[in-house]
Short mmCIF file of C-alpha atoms in Angstrom, two decimals:
data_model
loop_
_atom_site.label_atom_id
_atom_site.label_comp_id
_atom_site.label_asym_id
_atom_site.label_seq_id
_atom_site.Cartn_x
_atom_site.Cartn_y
_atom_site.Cartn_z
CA UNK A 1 0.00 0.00 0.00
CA UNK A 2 2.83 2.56 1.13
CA UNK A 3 4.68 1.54 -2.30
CA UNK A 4 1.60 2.50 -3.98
CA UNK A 5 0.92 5.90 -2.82
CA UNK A 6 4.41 6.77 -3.95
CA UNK A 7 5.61 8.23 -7.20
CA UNK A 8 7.09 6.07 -9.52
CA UNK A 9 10.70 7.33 -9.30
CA UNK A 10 10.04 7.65 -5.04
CA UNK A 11 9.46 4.04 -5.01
CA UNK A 12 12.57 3.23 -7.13
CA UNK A 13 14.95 5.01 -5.58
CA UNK A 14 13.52 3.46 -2.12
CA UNK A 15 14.11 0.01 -3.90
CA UNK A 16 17.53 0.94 -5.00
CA UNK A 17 18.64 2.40 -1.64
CA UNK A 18 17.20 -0.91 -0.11
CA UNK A 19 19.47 -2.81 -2.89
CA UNK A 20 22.72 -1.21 -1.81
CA UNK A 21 22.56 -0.79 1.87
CA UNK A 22 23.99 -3.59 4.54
CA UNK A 23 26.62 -5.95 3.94
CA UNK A 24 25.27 -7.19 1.01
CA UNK A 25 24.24 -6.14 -2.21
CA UNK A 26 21.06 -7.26 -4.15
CA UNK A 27 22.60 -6.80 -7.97
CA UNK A 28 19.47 -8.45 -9.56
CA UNK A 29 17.46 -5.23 -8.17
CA UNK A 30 19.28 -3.46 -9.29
CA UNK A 31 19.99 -4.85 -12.72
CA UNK A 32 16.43 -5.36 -12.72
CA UNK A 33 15.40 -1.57 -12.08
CA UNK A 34 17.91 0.06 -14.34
CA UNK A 35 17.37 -2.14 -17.70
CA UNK A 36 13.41 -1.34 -17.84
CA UNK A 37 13.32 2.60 -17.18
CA UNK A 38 13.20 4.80 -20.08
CA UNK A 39 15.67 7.43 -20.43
CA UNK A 40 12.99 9.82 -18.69
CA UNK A 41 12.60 8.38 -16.18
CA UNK A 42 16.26 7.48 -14.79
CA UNK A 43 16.85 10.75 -15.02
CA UNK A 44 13.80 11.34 -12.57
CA UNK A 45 15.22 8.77 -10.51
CA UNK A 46 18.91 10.35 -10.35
CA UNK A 47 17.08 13.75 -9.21
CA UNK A 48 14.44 12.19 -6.96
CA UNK A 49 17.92 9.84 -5.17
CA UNK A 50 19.96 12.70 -4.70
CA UNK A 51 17.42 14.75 -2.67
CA UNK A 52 16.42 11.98 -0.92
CA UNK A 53 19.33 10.87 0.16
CA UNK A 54 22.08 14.08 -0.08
CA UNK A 55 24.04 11.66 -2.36
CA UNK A 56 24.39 10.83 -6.38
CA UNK A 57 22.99 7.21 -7.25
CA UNK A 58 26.14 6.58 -9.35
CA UNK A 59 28.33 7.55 -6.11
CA UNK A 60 26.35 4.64 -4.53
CA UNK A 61 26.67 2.28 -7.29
CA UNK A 62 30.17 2.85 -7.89
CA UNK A 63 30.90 1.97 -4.21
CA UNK A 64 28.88 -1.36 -3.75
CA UNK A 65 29.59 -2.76 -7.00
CA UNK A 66 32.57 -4.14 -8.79
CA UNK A 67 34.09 -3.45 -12.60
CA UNK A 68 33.14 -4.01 -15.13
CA UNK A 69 29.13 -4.29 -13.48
CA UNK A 70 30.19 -1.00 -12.10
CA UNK A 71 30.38 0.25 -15.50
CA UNK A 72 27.13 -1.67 -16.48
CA UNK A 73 25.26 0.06 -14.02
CA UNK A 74 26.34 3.42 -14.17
CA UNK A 75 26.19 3.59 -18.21
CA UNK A 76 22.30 2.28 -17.91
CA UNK A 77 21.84 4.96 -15.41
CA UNK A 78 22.83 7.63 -17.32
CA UNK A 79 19.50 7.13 -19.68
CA UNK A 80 21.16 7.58 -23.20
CA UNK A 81 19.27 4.66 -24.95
CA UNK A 82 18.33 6.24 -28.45
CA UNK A 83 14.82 6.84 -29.37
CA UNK A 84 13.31 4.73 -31.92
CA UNK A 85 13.10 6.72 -34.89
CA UNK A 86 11.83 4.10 -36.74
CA UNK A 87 14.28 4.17 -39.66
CA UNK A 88 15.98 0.31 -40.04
CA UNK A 89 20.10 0.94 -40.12
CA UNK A 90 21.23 -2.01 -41.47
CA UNK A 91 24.76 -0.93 -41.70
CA UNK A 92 24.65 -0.37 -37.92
CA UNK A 93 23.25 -3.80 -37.22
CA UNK A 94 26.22 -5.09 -39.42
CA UNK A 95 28.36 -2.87 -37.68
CA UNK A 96 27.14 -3.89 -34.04
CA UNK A 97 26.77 -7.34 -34.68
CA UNK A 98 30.56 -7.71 -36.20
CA UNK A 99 31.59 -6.05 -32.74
CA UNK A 100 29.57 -8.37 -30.60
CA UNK A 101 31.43 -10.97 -32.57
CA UNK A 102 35.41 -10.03 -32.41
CA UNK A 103 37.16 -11.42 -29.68
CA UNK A 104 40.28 -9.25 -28.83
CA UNK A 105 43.72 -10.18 -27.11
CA UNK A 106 43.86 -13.47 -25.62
CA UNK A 107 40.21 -14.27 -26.69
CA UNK A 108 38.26 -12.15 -24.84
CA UNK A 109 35.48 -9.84 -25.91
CA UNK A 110 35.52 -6.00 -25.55
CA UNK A 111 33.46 -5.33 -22.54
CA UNK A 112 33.44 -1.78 -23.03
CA UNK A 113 32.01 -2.02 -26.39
CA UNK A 114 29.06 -4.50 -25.38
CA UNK A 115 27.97 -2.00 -22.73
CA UNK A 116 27.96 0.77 -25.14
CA UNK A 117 25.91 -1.18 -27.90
CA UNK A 118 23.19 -2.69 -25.43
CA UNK A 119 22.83 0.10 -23.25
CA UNK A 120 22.60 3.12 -26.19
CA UNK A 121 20.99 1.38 -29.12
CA UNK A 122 16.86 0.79 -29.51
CA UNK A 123 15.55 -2.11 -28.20
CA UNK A 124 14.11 -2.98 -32.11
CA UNK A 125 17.62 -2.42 -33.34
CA UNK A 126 19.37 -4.91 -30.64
CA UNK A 127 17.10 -7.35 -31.49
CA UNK A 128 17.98 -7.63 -35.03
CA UNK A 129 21.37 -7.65 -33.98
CA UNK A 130 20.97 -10.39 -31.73
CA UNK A 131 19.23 -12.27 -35.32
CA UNK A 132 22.25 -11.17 -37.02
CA UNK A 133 24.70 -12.21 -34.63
CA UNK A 134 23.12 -15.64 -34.03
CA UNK A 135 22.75 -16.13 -37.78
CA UNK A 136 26.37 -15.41 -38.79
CA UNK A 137 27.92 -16.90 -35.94
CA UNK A 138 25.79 -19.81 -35.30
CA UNK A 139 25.29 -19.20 -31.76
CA UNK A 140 22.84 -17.50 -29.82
CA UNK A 141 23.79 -13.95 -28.17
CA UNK A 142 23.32 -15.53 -24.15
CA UNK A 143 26.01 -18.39 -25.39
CA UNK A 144 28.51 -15.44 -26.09
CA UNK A 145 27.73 -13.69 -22.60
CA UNK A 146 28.38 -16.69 -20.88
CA UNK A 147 31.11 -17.87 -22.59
CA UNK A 148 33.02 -13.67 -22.77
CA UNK A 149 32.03 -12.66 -18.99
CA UNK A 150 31.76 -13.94 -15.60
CA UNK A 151 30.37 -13.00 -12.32
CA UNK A 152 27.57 -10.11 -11.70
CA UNK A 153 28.51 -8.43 -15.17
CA UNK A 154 27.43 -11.65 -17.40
CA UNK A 155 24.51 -12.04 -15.15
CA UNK A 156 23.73 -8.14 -15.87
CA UNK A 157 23.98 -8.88 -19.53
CA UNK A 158 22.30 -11.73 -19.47
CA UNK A 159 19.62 -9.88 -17.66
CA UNK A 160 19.70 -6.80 -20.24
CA UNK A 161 19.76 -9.23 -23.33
CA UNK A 162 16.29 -10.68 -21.88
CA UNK A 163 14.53 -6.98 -21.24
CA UNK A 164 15.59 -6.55 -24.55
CA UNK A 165 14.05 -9.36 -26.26
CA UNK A 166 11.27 -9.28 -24.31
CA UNK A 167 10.47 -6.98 -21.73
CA UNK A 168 6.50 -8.40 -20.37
CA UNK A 169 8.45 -12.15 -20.63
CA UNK A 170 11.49 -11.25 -18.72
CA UNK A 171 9.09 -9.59 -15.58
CA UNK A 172 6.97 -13.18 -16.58
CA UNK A 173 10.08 -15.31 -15.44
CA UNK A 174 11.24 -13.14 -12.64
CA UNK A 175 7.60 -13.53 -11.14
CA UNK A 176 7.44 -17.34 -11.78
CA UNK A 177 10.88 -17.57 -10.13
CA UNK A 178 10.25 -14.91 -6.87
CA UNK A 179 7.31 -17.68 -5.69
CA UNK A 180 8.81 -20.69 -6.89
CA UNK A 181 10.46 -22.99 -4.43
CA UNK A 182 10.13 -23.24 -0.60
CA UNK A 183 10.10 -19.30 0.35
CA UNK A 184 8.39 -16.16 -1.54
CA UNK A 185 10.60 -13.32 -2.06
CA UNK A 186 7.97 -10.84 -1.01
CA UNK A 187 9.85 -8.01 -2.04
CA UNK A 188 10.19 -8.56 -5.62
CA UNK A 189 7.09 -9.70 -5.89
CA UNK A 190 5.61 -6.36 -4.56
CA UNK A 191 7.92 -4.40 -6.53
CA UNK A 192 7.01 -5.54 -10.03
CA UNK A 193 3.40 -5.31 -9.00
CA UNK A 194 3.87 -1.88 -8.31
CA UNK A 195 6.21 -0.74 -10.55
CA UNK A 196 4.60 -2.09 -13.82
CA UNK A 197 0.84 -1.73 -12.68
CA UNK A 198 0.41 1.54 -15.12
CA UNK A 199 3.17 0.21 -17.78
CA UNK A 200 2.87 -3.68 -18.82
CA UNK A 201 1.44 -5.36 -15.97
CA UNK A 202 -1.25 -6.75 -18.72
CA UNK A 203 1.44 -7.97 -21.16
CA UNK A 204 3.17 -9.74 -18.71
CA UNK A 205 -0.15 -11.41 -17.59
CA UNK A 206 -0.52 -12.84 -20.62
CA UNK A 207 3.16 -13.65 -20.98
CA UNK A 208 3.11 -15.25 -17.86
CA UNK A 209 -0.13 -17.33 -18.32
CA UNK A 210 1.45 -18.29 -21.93
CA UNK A 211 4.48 -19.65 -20.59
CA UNK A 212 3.32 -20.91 -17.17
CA UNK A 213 -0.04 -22.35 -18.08
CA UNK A 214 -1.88 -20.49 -15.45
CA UNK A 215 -2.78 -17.05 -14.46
CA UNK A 216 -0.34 -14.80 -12.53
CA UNK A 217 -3.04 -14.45 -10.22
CA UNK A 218 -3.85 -18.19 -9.41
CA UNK A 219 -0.12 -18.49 -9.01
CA UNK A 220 0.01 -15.63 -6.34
CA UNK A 221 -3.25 -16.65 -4.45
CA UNK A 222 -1.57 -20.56 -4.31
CA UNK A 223 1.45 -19.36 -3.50
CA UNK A 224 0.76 -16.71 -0.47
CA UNK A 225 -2.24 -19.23 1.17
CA UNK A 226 -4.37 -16.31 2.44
CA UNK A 227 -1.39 -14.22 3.77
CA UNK A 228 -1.38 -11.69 1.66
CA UNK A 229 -3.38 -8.45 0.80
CA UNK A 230 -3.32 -9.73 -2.81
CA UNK A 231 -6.26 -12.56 -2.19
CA UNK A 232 -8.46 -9.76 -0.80
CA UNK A 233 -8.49 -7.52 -3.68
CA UNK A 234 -9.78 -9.37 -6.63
CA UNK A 235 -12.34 -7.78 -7.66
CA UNK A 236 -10.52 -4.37 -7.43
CA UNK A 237 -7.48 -3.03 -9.15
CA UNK A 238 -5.26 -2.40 -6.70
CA UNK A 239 -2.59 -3.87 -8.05
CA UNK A 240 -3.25 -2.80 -11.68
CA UNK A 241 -4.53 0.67 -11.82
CA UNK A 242 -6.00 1.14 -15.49
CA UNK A 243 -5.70 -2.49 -16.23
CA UNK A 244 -8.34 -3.93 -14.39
CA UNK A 245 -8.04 -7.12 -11.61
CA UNK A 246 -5.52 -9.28 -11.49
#
């Protein structure tokens, strides 16, 4: 309920702070909260952090995080992910894909470039890059990223490449996999809810129930037995404000 009667950028910037602080860092937050704002509204969220907290976000980041995620992070913060102008540049996607592609001294891959390309480029673009890429190299573009990088910067990729592909399936799978198991990860679960209630929350319903076999809110009214607020609203919209119930 508190999350929301927040703004949108209030509530991110809460779950960023809560990401970062304590002896531990949750990178999939904020992998996860980076990779889906637009360019707009990062830039809301930088403003909205640094008054709420007398601090820069990427001061933050660059403190509990480690190169080259450091660099990851920071270059998604900044916003500068093109417009889609709708024009096809299929020199680019040559260009971008070949990139992707080279491997550099002692057979590694330019880490520098890949956060460039997948962090300024359209989402439409990327993905006919990652066609491209799969189709003159044989492999798919997740192979390469697990095969070129290690640690929290492949998983970052890995989590990029997937927003990019498909943004309502990748918020599918991280709800599937927050109540899967013995223990619900509350936290996430809330967030998404919130967070996407006004933006896709009815794409990745039916992502979810396309994949899954079952209705995101079945899953959540199994999962949570009664113990949640979510089995006592159907027949509102609480957690989908100008989408309807759950």
């Amino acid at each position: 309920m508190v999350g929301l009667l927040k703004t949108p950028a209030a509530f991110d910037v809460q779950e960023l702070k809560s990401a970062m602080k304590g002896l531990g860092t949750d990178e999939e937050t904020l992998t996860e909260i980076l990779s889906t704002r637009s360019g707009d509204q990062l830039r809301e969220i930088q403003t909205c952090y640094r008054q709420e907290y007398k601090v820069d976000l990427e001061k933050d980041i660059t403190s509990d995080t480690k190169e080259p995620y450091t660099a990851l992070l920071l270059a998604l913060a900044k916003g500068k992910r093109e417009k889609d102008s709708g024009i096809i540049d299929y020199d680019l996607i040559a260009q971008d894909s070949k990139i992707l592609s080279d491997l550099g001294p002692k057979n590694t891959a330019n880490s520098a470039q890949w956060i460039t390309i997948l962090t300024e480029r359209t989402h439409g673009h990327l993905r006919r890059v990652f066609d491209l890429f799969k189709t003159s190299t044989s492999v798919d573009i997740e192979e390469r990223v697990k095969k070129s990088f290690k640690g929290d910067f492949q998983k970052g990729l890995l989590t990029l490449v997937a927003v990019i592909k498909d943004t309502p399936l990748y918020f599918a799978d991280r709800l599937y996999n927050t109540m899967k198991g013995l223990g619900t990860n509350d936290g996430t679960l809330i967030r998404i809810l919130v967070s996407r209630s006004e933006v896709d929350l009815l794409s990745i319903r039916v992502a979810y129930r396309r994949k899954y076999g079952k209705s995101l809110y079945s899953s959540i009214q199994v999962i949570l037995k009664g113990e949640s607020i979510f089995n006592k609203v159907k027949n509102t919209s609480f957690c989908m404000r100008g989408e309807g119930t759950l």
